[in-house]
JSON list of C-alpha atoms in Angstrom, two decimals:
[
{"chain": "A", "resi": 1289, "resn": "MET", "atom": "CA", "xyz": [112.83, 56.66, 89.90]},
{"chain": "A", "resi": 1290, "resn": "LYS", "atom": "CA", "xyz": [112.61, 58.31, 93.81]},
{"chain": "A", "resi": 1291, "resn": "VAL", "atom": "CA", "xyz": [113.65, 62.30, 93.61]},
{"chain": "A", "resi": 1292, "resn": "HIS", "atom": "CA", "xyz": [115.68, 63.58, 96.20]},
{"chain": "A", "resi": 1293, "resn": "VAL", "atom": "CA", "xyz": [114.10, 65.85, 98.62]},
{"chain": "A", "resi": 1294, "resn": "MET", "atom": "CA", "xyz": [116.62, 68.95, 99.52]},
{"chain": "A", "resi": 1295, "resn": "ALA", "atom": "CA", "xyz": [115.85, 69.03, 103.09]},
{"chain": "A", "resi": 1296, "resn": "LEU", "atom": "CA", "xyz": [115.74, 73.09, 103.97]},
{"chain": "A", "resi": 1297, "resn": "ARG", "atom": "CA", "xyz": [116.94, 75.27, 107.07]},
{"chain": "A", "resi": 1298, "resn": "LEU", "atom": "CA", "xyz": [115.50, 79.24, 106.85]},
{"chain": "A", "resi": 1299, "resn": "ILE", "atom": "CA", "xyz": [118.48, 81.04, 108.39]},
{"chain": "A", "resi": 1300, "resn": "GLY", "atom": "CA", "xyz": [117.22, 84.23, 107.21]},
{"chain": "A", "resi": 1301, "resn": "GLY", "atom": "CA", "xyz": [114.21, 85.80, 105.55]},
{"chain": "A", "resi": 1302, "resn": "SER", "atom": "CA", "xyz": [111.19, 88.94, 106.28]},
{"chain": "A", "resi": 1303, "resn": "GLY", "atom": "CA", "xyz": [109.43, 86.90, 108.34]},
{"chain": "A", "resi": 1304, "resn": "CYS", "atom": "CA", "xyz": [105.85, 87.73, 106.80]},
{"chain": "A", "resi": 1305, "resn": "GLY", "atom": "CA", "xyz": [102.99, 85.91, 107.41]},
{"chain": "A", "resi": 1306, "resn": "ASN", "atom": "CA", "xyz": [100.77, 86.33, 104.40]},
{"chain": "A", "resi": 1307, "resn": "GLY", "atom": "CA", "xyz": [103.01, 83.50, 102.56]},
{"chain": "A", "resi": 1308, "resn": "PRO", "atom": "CA", "xyz": [106.10, 82.87, 100.20]},
{"chain": "A", "resi": 1309, "resn": "CYS", "atom": "CA", "xyz": [108.57, 85.77, 101.29]},
{"chain": "A", "resi": 1310, "resn": "PRO", "atom": "CA", "xyz": [112.05, 86.57, 100.06]},
{"chain": "A", "resi": 1311, "resn": "ALA", "atom": "CA", "xyz": [114.27, 83.96, 101.96]},
{"chain": "A", "resi": 1312, "resn": "VAL", "atom": "CA", "xyz": [117.58, 82.56, 102.78]},
{"chain": "A", "resi": 1313, "resn": "TYR", "atom": "CA", "xyz": [118.59, 78.54, 103.05]},
{"chain": "A", "resi": 1314, "resn": "GLU", "atom": "CA", "xyz": [120.79, 76.65, 103.72]},
{"chain": "A", "resi": 1315, "resn": "THR", "atom": "CA", "xyz": [121.40, 72.94, 102.57]},
{"chain": "A", "resi": 1316, "resn": "GLU", "atom": "CA", "xyz": [121.98, 69.80, 104.19]},
{"chain": "A", "resi": 1317, "resn": "ASN", "atom": "CA", "xyz": [124.58, 70.07, 101.86]},
{"chain": "A", "resi": 1318, "resn": "GLY", "atom": "CA", "xyz": [125.93, 73.08, 103.90]},
{"chain": "A", "resi": 1319, "resn": "THR", "atom": "CA", "xyz": [125.33, 75.50, 100.80]},
{"chain": "A", "resi": 1320, "resn": "ILE", "atom": "CA", "xyz": [122.47, 78.62, 100.54]},
{"chain": "A", "resi": 1321, "resn": "VAL", "atom": "CA", "xyz": [119.75, 78.48, 98.88]},
{"chain": "A", "resi": 1322, "resn": "VAL", "atom": "CA", "xyz": [118.34, 81.95, 97.93]},
{"chain": "A", "resi": 1323, "resn": "GLN", "atom": "CA", "xyz": [114.21, 82.92, 96.97]},
{"chain": "A", "resi": 1324, "resn": "GLY", "atom": "CA", "xyz": [113.73, 86.53, 95.64]},
{"chain": "A", "resi": 1325, "resn": "PHE", "atom": "CA", "xyz": [112.08, 88.18, 92.87]},
{"chain": "A", "resi": 1326, "resn": "VAL", "atom": "CA", "xyz": [113.50, 86.80, 89.37]},
{"chain": "A", "resi": 1327, "resn": "VAL", "atom": "CA", "xyz": [116.34, 89.28, 87.94]},
{"chain": "A", "resi": 1328, "resn": "ASP", "atom": "CA", "xyz": [115.89, 89.51, 83.81]},
{"chain": "A", "resi": 1329, "resn": "PRO", "atom": "CA", "xyz": [119.40, 88.90, 82.94]},
{"chain": "A", "resi": 1330, "resn": "GLU", "atom": "CA", "xyz": [119.10, 91.62, 79.80]},
{"chain": "A", "resi": 1331, "resn": "ARG", "atom": "CA", "xyz": [117.55, 94.30, 81.97]},
{"chain": "A", "resi": 1332, "resn": "ALA", "atom": "CA", "xyz": [120.20, 93.90, 84.90]},
{"chain": "A", "resi": 1333, "resn": "GLU", "atom": "CA", "xyz": [123.12, 93.22, 81.79]},
{"chain": "A", "resi": 1334, "resn": "LEU", "atom": "CA", "xyz": [124.35, 90.46, 83.65]},
{"chain": "A", "resi": 1335, "resn": "VAL", "atom": "CA", "xyz": [125.31, 87.48, 80.89]},
{"chain": "A", "resi": 1336, "resn": "LEU", "atom": "CA", "xyz": [124.20, 83.62, 83.01]},
{"chain": "A", "resi": 1337, "resn": "PRO", "atom": "CA", "xyz": [125.36, 81.09, 81.59]},
{"chain": "A", "resi": 1338, "resn": "PRO", "atom": "CA", "xyz": [122.50, 77.74, 81.00]},
{"chain": "A", "resi": 1339, "resn": "GLY", "atom": "CA", "xyz": [121.10, 76.56, 84.72]},
{"chain": "A", "resi": 1340, "resn": "GLU", "atom": "CA", "xyz": [121.83, 79.64, 86.43]},
{"chain": "A", "resi": 1341, "resn": "GLY", "atom": "CA", "xyz": [119.59, 82.16, 87.56]},
{"chain": "A", "resi": 1342, "resn": "ALA", "atom": "CA", "xyz": [119.38, 85.67, 89.06]},
{"chain": "A", "resi": 1343, "resn": "VAL", "atom": "CA", "xyz": [117.29, 86.55, 91.96]},
{"chain": "A", "resi": 1344, "resn": "GLU", "atom": "CA", "xyz": [116.89, 90.24, 93.91]},
{"chain": "A", "resi": 1345, "resn": "ILE", "atom": "CA", "xyz": [115.86, 90.45, 97.87]},
{"chain": "A", "resi": 1346, "resn": "PRO", "atom": "CA", "xyz": [116.16, 92.97, 100.11]},
{"chain": "A", "resi": 1347, "resn": "ARG", "atom": "CA", "xyz": [119.71, 93.86, 101.81]},
{"chain": "A", "resi": 1348, "resn": "TYR", "atom": "CA", "xyz": [118.12, 93.06, 106.30]},
{"chain": "A", "resi": 1349, "resn": "ILE", "atom": "CA", "xyz": [116.76, 89.33, 104.57]},
{"chain": "A", "resi": 1350, "resn": "LEU", "atom": "CA", "xyz": [120.75, 88.37, 103.51]},
{"chain": "A", "resi": 1351, "resn": "GLU", "atom": "CA", "xyz": [122.52, 90.90, 106.83]},
{"chain": "A", "resi": 1352, "resn": "ARG", "atom": "CA", "xyz": [119.83, 88.10, 109.23]},
{"chain": "A", "resi": 1353, "resn": "ALA", "atom": "CA", "xyz": [121.49, 84.88, 107.46]},
{"chain": "A", "resi": 1354, "resn": "LEU", "atom": "CA", "xyz": [125.10, 85.93, 107.72]},
{"chain": "A", "resi": 1355, "resn": "ALA", "atom": "CA", "xyz": [124.18, 86.95, 111.32]},
{"chain": "A", "resi": 1356, "resn": "ALA", "atom": "CA", "xyz": [122.57, 83.85, 111.94]},
{"chain": "A", "resi": 1357, "resn": "GLY", "atom": "CA", "xyz": [125.65, 82.53, 110.29]}
]
């Protein structure tokens, strides 16, 4: 079975040079992928359906992504 690799384009990130960092990407389908710190749904009082998750990113990363859009 061949796996399709999703093409991502970085549109907002922290610019850190020491490895993976929180970032916002645009996909080849025009959707958005957010990479960040995993949020514990119970602690945040979130109810998430199966297959969904929540991440936390610094505000300035989202602002950079919106400015690039």
